[in-house]
Amino acid sequence: MGLACRAYESNLTEWPLAEQSGWRQAVAKQWPGALLWDAPLAGFTTLKVGGPAAAVAMPASTAELVSLLALLRSHDVPWRVIGRGSNLLASDRGYEGMVIVLDRRFGAIGREANDEGKSIVRVEAGCGLAPLLQWCAAQGLAGLEFLAGIPGSVGGALAMNAGAWGEEVAGRLSAVELLDAGGVLRRVPRQELRFSYRHFELAPETVIVAGLFALPTGSGREIEEKMAAHVAARKAKQPKGVANAGSFFKNPPGDAAGRLIEQAGLKGTTVGGAMVSPVHANFLVNTGNATAAELVALMRLVQDEVAARFGVRLEPEVHLLGDFAVNPEERRRG
Ligand SMILES: Cc1cc2nc3c(=O)[nH]c(=O)nc-3n(C[C@H](O)[C@H](O)[C@H](O)COP(=O)(O)OP(=O)(O)OC[C@H]3O[C@@H](n4cnc5c(N)ncnc54)[C@H](O)[C@@H]3O)c2cc1C
């Protein structure tokens, strides 16, 4: 990660118990998975901003995830599940709770069955989109090529209903496995799930554990060619070498957020280290030393300018993690 954080396996010989108390001690003693303490969230987000989370856990199985959530609930600890942090803006103040990262440890892929000529593929939430697409090409399974170049996890792509080139992840879905607030794991068929543009309606405290995709057979070479074409098209129009979270704002109905921002003359506008990309106006980038507060200030500036010019209030696509309240009163209101 390249960022200073205190990494300890939860075993008592390495864990400085004297420094810890309450829930941290309980998690360290009772939970066997990989843990980091006081870990800067900048290391877990593609925007590369964010202060420390009290703890970061990386479960390697559903059993580990279930036992961790039970422990956190019994100690009333706030938590949030994330994937690759490619659609997240984390607060400079970090997160006073447990961030649960589903990464490749939680990333198994397997064929389940065939349904009406399509293969049903079960993919755990922590699997990256890139390894999933490589696997699909090797297996000759088509349908997800539109995701090529999107740097998220399967869980994050489902939570966001990620999409590109006129397709969305929900379009290839047969079911999702969800862990609900009561700790019950359920496989929910697609027709019972509600997706919309960059949104998946999830009950509070629900974790996406796996997605099941219905994929037709295709030629491995053609799948690879299609993915390569998508990646090349992205490279041609997206900023390179600067931290970002992809499109910062959702497109308003019938229009493109990038067009409105560009027409408002905002390309290249900066607030501290945060900048409206001169390459693609809907990318707010971290030029190197931006803070989350600067990115939020730039976001508001863009929203205000576009609203004043076109009467459209742009809605962020990027999700916030942590405390962004500017005064104690706002913080109390949540
Ligand atoms: C260069 C670049 C290009 C991009 N291009 C596109 C694009 O073309 N189309 C597009 O749609 N997006 C795009 N994105 C945005 C982003 O990559 C996608 O939204 C991606 O699917 C997010 O996945 P993630 O694992 O990074 O999610 P995260 O950013 O980690 O999380 C996003 C949200 O989902 C929640 N979440 C994550 N995992 C789970 C889970 N298992 N259970 C419950 N909730 C969960 C998080 O709490 C958070 O609220 C781009 C981003 C970048 C940096």
Coordinates of C-alpha atoms and ligand atoms in Angstrom, one line a residue:
M1 CA 0.0 0.0 0.0
G2 CA 3.0 2.3 0.5
L3 CA 1.2 4.1 3.3
A4 CA 2.1 4.0 7.0
C5 CA -0.3 1.9 8.9
R6 CA -0.1 -0.5 11.8
A7 CA -0.6 -4.0 10.6
Y8 CA -1.0 -6.8 13.1
E9 CA -2.4 -10.2 12.6
S10 CA -5.0 -10.8 15.3
N11 CA -2.8 -12.9 17.4
L12 CA -1.9 -12.0 20.9
T13 CA 1.9 -12.3 20.5
E14 CA 2.0 -9.5 18.0
W15 CA -0.9 -7.5 19.3
P16 CA -0.1 -4.7 21.8
L17 CA -3.1 -5.3 23.9
A18 CA -2.2 -2.7 26.5
E19 CA -2.8 0.0 23.9
Q20 CA -6.3 -1.2 23.0
S21 CA -9.6 -1.4 24.7
G22 CA -13.2 -2.3 24.1
W23 CA -14.2 -3.5 20.7
R24 CA -10.7 -3.4 19.2
Q25 CA -9.5 -5.8 21.8
A26 CA -12.6 -8.1 21.3
V27 CA -12.0 -8.1 17.5
A28 CA -8.2 -8.7 17.9
K29 CA -8.9 -11.6 20.3
Q30 CA -11.8 -13.3 18.7
W31 CA -11.6 -12.7 15.0
P32 CA -9.0 -14.7 13.0
G33 CA -8.9 -12.7 9.7
A34 CA -6.5 -10.1 8.4
L35 CA -6.7 -6.7 10.2
L36 CA -5.1 -3.3 10.0
W37 CA -5.4 -0.7 12.7
D38 CA -5.5 3.1 12.1
A39 CA -5.1 2.5 8.4
P40 CA -5.2 5.6 6.1
L41 CA -8.2 5.2 3.7
A42 CA -6.1 7.0 1.1
G43 CA -4.6 3.6 0.6
F44 CA -7.9 2.0 -0.2
T45 CA -9.4 4.5 -2.6
T46 CA -8.4 5.3 -6.2
L47 CA -8.7 9.1 -5.4
K48 CA -5.9 8.6 -2.9
V49 CA -7.4 10.8 -0.2
G50 CA -8.9 9.9 3.3
G51 CA -7.7 9.8 6.9
P52 CA -7.4 6.7 9.0
A53 CA -10.1 4.1 9.6
A54 CA -10.0 2.9 13.2
A55 CA -9.7 -0.6 11.7
V56 CA -9.7 -2.3 8.3
A57 CA -10.6 -6.0 8.0
M58 CA -10.2 -8.2 5.0
P59 CA -12.3 -11.4 5.5
A60 CA -11.3 -14.4 3.4
S61 CA -14.6 -16.3 3.6
T62 CA -18.3 -15.8 4.2
A63 CA -17.9 -17.4 7.6
E64 CA -15.2 -14.8 8.5
L65 CA -17.5 -12.0 7.3
V66 CA -20.5 -13.3 9.2
S67 CA -18.5 -13.7 12.5
L68 CA -16.9 -10.3 12.1
L69 CA -20.3 -8.6 11.6
A70 CA -21.8 -10.4 14.6
L71 CA -18.9 -9.2 16.7
L72 CA -19.2 -5.6 15.4
R73 CA -22.9 -5.6 16.0
S74 CA -22.6 -6.9 19.6
H75 CA -20.2 -4.0 20.3
D76 CA -22.2 -1.4 18.4
V77 CA -19.3 -0.6 16.1
P78 CA -20.1 1.4 12.9
W79 CA -18.9 -0.5 9.8
R80 CA -18.9 -0.1 6.0
V81 CA -18.1 -2.7 3.3
I82 CA -16.1 -1.5 0.3
G83 CA -14.4 -3.1 -2.7
R84 CA -11.6 -1.4 -4.6
G85 CA -12.6 2.1 -3.5
S86 CA -12.9 3.3 -7.1
N87 CA -16.1 5.1 -6.5
L88 CA -15.4 6.5 -3.1
L89 CA -14.4 9.8 -1.5
A90 CA -13.1 9.2 2.0
S91 CA -13.1 11.9 4.6
D92 CA -9.9 13.6 5.8
R93 CA -11.1 12.7 9.3
G94 CA -11.2 9.0 8.3
Y95 CA -13.7 6.6 9.7
E96 CA -14.4 5.9 13.4
G97 CA -15.3 2.3 12.9
M98 CA -14.4 -0.8 10.9
V99 CA -14.0 -0.6 7.1
I100 CA -14.5 -4.1 5.7
V101 CA -12.6 -4.6 2.4
L102 CA -13.7 -7.4 0.2
D103 CA -10.6 -8.1 -1.9
R104 CA -9.3 -11.0 -3.9
R105 CA -9.2 -13.1 -0.7
F106 CA -13.0 -13.0 -1.1
G107 CA -12.9 -13.5 -4.9
A108 CA -13.7 -17.1 -5.9
I109 CA -15.2 -17.7 -9.4
G110 CA -17.0 -20.8 -10.4
R111 CA -19.6 -22.2 -12.9
E112 CA -22.8 -23.3 -11.2
A113 CA -25.1 -24.6 -13.9
N114 CA -26.6 -24.0 -17.3
D115 CA -29.8 -22.2 -17.8
E116 CA -31.5 -21.8 -21.2
G117 CA -28.2 -22.2 -23.0
K118 CA -26.3 -19.8 -20.7
S119 CA -23.7 -20.6 -18.1
I120 CA -24.5 -19.4 -14.6
V121 CA -21.3 -18.1 -13.1
R122 CA -21.0 -17.4 -9.4
V123 CA -18.5 -14.7 -8.5
E124 CA -17.7 -13.6 -4.9
A125 CA -17.9 -9.9 -4.2
G126 CA -14.2 -9.3 -3.7
C127 CA -13.2 -10.5 -7.2
G128 CA -11.8 -7.7 -9.3
L129 CA -13.6 -7.0 -12.6
A130 CA -10.3 -7.4 -14.5
P131 CA -9.7 -11.0 -13.3
L132 CA -13.3 -11.9 -13.8
L133 CA -13.1 -10.7 -17.4
Q134 CA -9.9 -12.6 -18.0
W135 CA -11.5 -15.7 -16.7
C136 CA -14.6 -15.2 -18.9
A137 CA -12.4 -14.8 -22.0
A138 CA -10.4 -18.0 -21.1
Q139 CA -13.7 -19.9 -20.6
G140 CA -15.3 -18.5 -23.8
L141 CA -18.1 -16.8 -21.8
A142 CA -19.4 -13.5 -23.3
G143 CA -21.6 -10.7 -22.1
L144 CA -19.4 -8.7 -19.6
E145 CA -16.9 -7.2 -22.0
F146 CA -18.5 -3.7 -21.5
L147 CA -17.0 -3.7 -18.0
A148 CA -13.4 -3.8 -19.4
G149 CA -11.3 -1.0 -17.9
I150 CA -13.6 -0.3 -15.0
P151 CA -11.4 -0.7 -11.9
G152 CA -13.9 -2.1 -9.4
S153 CA -14.8 -5.3 -7.6
V154 CA -17.8 -7.4 -8.4
G155 CA -19.5 -6.3 -5.1
G156 CA -18.8 -2.6 -5.9
A157 CA -20.0 -3.0 -9.5
L158 CA -23.3 -4.5 -8.3
A159 CA -23.7 -1.9 -5.5
M160 CA -23.2 0.8 -8.2
N161 CA -25.0 -1.0 -11.0
A162 CA -21.8 -0.1 -13.0
G163 CA -22.2 0.3 -16.7
A164 CA -20.7 1.5 -19.9
W165 CA -21.4 1.6 -23.6
G166 CA -25.1 1.4 -23.0
E167 CA -25.0 -1.7 -20.8
E168 CA -25.3 -2.2 -17.0
V169 CA -24.1 -5.0 -14.8
A170 CA -27.7 -5.7 -13.7
G171 CA -28.4 -6.7 -17.3
R172 CA -26.3 -9.9 -17.1
L173 CA -27.4 -10.9 -13.6
S174 CA -29.3 -14.0 -12.6
A175 CA -29.2 -13.6 -8.8
V176 CA -27.3 -12.0 -6.0
E177 CA -26.3 -13.5 -2.6
L178 CA -27.0 -11.0 0.1
L179 CA -26.1 -11.1 3.8
D180 CA -28.9 -9.2 5.6
A181 CA -28.8 -7.1 8.8
G182 CA -29.9 -10.2 10.8
G183 CA -26.8 -12.1 9.5
V184 CA -29.0 -14.3 7.2
L185 CA -27.5 -15.2 3.8
R186 CA -30.0 -15.4 1.0
R187 CA -29.8 -15.9 -2.8
V188 CA -32.2 -13.4 -4.3
P189 CA -33.3 -13.9 -8.0
R190 CA -32.8 -10.9 -10.4
Q191 CA -36.5 -10.3 -10.7
E192 CA -36.8 -9.5 -7.0
L193 CA -34.0 -7.0 -7.1
R194 CA -34.3 -3.2 -7.9
F195 CA -31.7 -1.6 -10.0
S196 CA -31.6 1.8 -11.6
Y197 CA -29.0 4.0 -13.2
R198 CA -25.9 3.6 -11.0
H199 CA -28.0 2.4 -8.1
F200 CA -28.9 -0.9 -6.4
E201 CA -31.7 -0.6 -3.8
L202 CA -30.3 -2.5 -0.8
A203 CA -31.8 -2.6 2.6
P204 CA -29.6 -1.0 5.3
E205 CA -26.6 -3.0 6.6
T206 CA -26.9 -5.5 3.7
V207 CA -23.7 -6.9 2.2
I208 CA -23.4 -8.2 -1.3
V209 CA -21.6 -11.6 -0.9
A210 CA -21.7 -12.8 -4.5
G211 CA -23.2 -12.2 -7.9
L212 CA -24.5 -14.9 -10.3
F213 CA -24.3 -14.0 -13.9
A214 CA -26.0 -15.7 -16.9
L215 CA -23.4 -15.7 -19.7
P216 CA -23.7 -17.0 -23.3
T217 CA -20.9 -18.9 -24.9
G218 CA -18.7 -16.8 -27.2
S219 CA -15.3 -16.9 -28.9
G220 CA -12.4 -16.2 -26.6
R221 CA -10.6 -14.2 -29.3
E222 CA -13.7 -12.1 -30.0
I223 CA -14.3 -11.5 -26.3
E224 CA -10.7 -10.3 -25.9
E225 CA -10.8 -8.1 -29.0
K226 CA -14.0 -6.4 -27.7
M227 CA -12.4 -5.8 -24.3
A228 CA -9.3 -4.4 -25.9
A229 CA -11.3 -2.0 -28.0
H230 CA -13.2 -0.8 -24.9
V231 CA -10.0 -0.3 -23.0
A232 CA -8.4 1.6 -25.9
A233 CA -11.5 3.9 -26.3
R234 CA -11.3 4.6 -22.5
K235 CA -7.6 5.5 -22.7
A236 CA -8.3 7.9 -25.5
K237 CA -10.8 10.0 -23.5
Q238 CA -9.9 9.6 -19.9
P239 CA -7.2 11.4 -17.9
K240 CA -4.0 9.4 -17.3
G241 CA -1.6 9.4 -14.4
V242 CA -3.8 11.2 -11.9
A243 CA -5.8 9.7 -9.1
N244 CA -9.6 9.8 -9.8
A245 CA -12.8 7.9 -9.2
G246 CA -14.1 7.9 -12.8
S247 CA -17.2 10.0 -13.5
F248 CA -17.8 12.1 -10.5
F249 CA -21.4 13.0 -11.3
K250 CA -24.3 11.1 -12.6
N251 CA -25.5 12.1 -16.0
P252 CA -28.8 14.0 -15.7
P253 CA -31.6 12.6 -17.8
G254 CA -31.0 13.1 -21.5
D255 CA -27.7 14.9 -21.0
A256 CA -24.1 14.3 -20.1
A257 CA -22.6 15.8 -16.9
G258 CA -19.3 16.2 -18.7
R259 CA -20.9 18.3 -21.4
L260 CA -22.5 20.6 -18.9
I261 CA -19.3 21.0 -16.9
E262 CA -17.3 21.7 -20.0
Q263 CA -19.9 24.2 -21.4
A264 CA -19.8 26.0 -18.0
G265 CA -16.1 26.6 -18.7
L266 CA -14.9 24.6 -15.8
K267 CA -12.3 22.3 -17.3
G268 CA -9.0 22.9 -15.5
T269 CA -10.6 24.6 -12.5
T270 CA -8.8 23.8 -9.3
V271 CA -9.4 24.0 -5.5
G272 CA -6.0 23.3 -3.9
G273 CA -4.9 19.9 -5.3
A274 CA -8.3 19.0 -6.7
M275 CA -8.9 19.8 -10.4
V276 CA -11.7 19.4 -13.0
S277 CA -9.8 17.3 -15.5
P278 CA -8.9 19.2 -18.7
V279 CA -9.2 15.9 -20.5
H280 CA -12.7 14.8 -19.3
A281 CA -14.8 17.4 -17.5
N282 CA -16.7 14.8 -15.4
F283 CA -13.5 13.6 -13.8
L284 CA -12.5 15.4 -10.7
V285 CA -8.8 14.5 -10.2
N286 CA -6.3 14.6 -7.3
T287 CA -3.3 16.2 -8.9
G288 CA -1.1 14.8 -6.1
N289 CA -1.8 16.4 -2.7
A290 CA -5.5 17.1 -2.7
T291 CA -7.5 16.6 0.4
A292 CA -11.1 15.3 0.6
A293 CA -12.2 18.7 1.7
E294 CA -10.8 20.3 -1.5
L295 CA -12.5 17.7 -3.6
V296 CA -15.8 18.4 -1.9
A297 CA -15.3 22.2 -2.3
L298 CA -14.6 21.6 -6.0
M299 CA -17.7 19.3 -6.3
R300 CA -19.8 22.1 -4.8
L301 CA -18.3 24.7 -7.0
V302 CA -19.1 22.6 -10.1
Q303 CA -22.7 21.9 -8.8
D304 CA -23.3 25.6 -8.2
E305 CA -21.8 26.8 -11.5
V306 CA -23.7 24.2 -13.6
A307 CA -27.0 25.0 -11.7
A308 CA -26.5 28.7 -12.2
R309 CA -25.8 28.3 -15.9
F310 CA -28.2 25.4 -16.9
G311 CA -30.6 25.1 -14.0
V312 CA -29.5 21.5 -13.4
R313 CA -28.2 20.3 -10.0
L314 CA -25.6 17.6 -10.7
E315 CA -25.9 14.6 -8.3
P316 CA -22.6 12.9 -7.3
E317 CA -22.1 9.3 -8.5
V318 CA -19.2 9.0 -6.1
H319 CA -20.2 7.8 -2.6
L320 CA -18.9 9.4 0.6
L321 CA -17.2 7.5 3.4
G322 CA -16.8 9.0 6.8
D323 CA -17.6 12.3 8.4
F324 CA -18.0 15.3 6.0
A325 CA -19.9 17.6 8.4
V326 CA -18.5 21.1 8.5
N327 CA -19.9 22.0 11.9
P328 CA -20.9 20.1 15.0
E329 CA -24.6 20.9 14.4
E330 CA -24.5 19.3 11.0
R331 CA -22.6 16.3 12.4
R332 CA -25.4 15.8 15.0
R333 CA -28.0 15.8 12.2
G334 CA -26.0 13.1 10.4
Ligands
LIG1 C1 -10.8 5.3 -14.1 C2 -12.2 4.9 -13.7 C3 -13.1 4.6 -14.6 C4 -14.4 4.3 -14.2 N1 -15.3 4.0 -15.2 C5 -16.6 3.6 -14.8 C6 -17.6 3.3 -15.8 O1 -17.3 3.3 -17.0 N2 -18.8 2.9 -15.4 C7 -19.1 2.8 -14.1 O2 -20.3 2.5 -13.8 N3 -18.2 3.1 -13.1 C8 -17.0 3.5 -13.4 N4 -16.0 3.8 -12.5 C9 -16.5 3.8 -11.1 C10 -16.2 2.5 -10.3 O3 -15.1 1.8 -10.9 C11 -17.4 1.6 -10.3 O4 -18.5 2.2 -9.7 C12 -17.0 0.3 -9.6 O5 -18.0 -0.7 -9.9 C13 -17.0 0.4 -8.1 O6 -16.5 -0.8 -7.5 P1 -15.6 -0.7 -6.2 O7 -15.3 -2.1 -5.8 O8 -14.4 0.1 -6.4 O9 -16.6 -0.1 -5.2 P2 -16.2 0.9 -4.0 O10 -15.8 2.2 -4.5 O11 -15.3 0.2 -3.0 O12 -17.7 1.1 -3.3 C14 -18.7 1.8 -4.0 C15 -20.0 1.7 -3.1 O13 -20.4 0.3 -3.1 C16 -20.5 -0.1 -1.8 N5 -20.1 -1.5 -1.8 C17 -18.9 -2.0 -2.3 N6 -18.9 -3.3 -2.2 C18 -20.0 -3.7 -1.5 C19 -20.5 -5.0 -1.1 N7 -19.9 -6.1 -1.3 N8 -21.7 -5.0 -0.5 C20 -22.4 -3.8 -0.3 N9 -22.0 -2.6 -0.7 C21 -20.8 -2.6 -1.3 C22 -19.5 0.8 -1.0 O14 -19.9 0.8 0.4 C23 -19.7 2.1 -1.7 O15 -20.9 2.7 -1.2 C24 -14.7 4.2 -12.8 C25 -13.8 4.5 -11.9 C26 -12.5 4.8 -12.3 C27 -11.5 5.1 -11.2

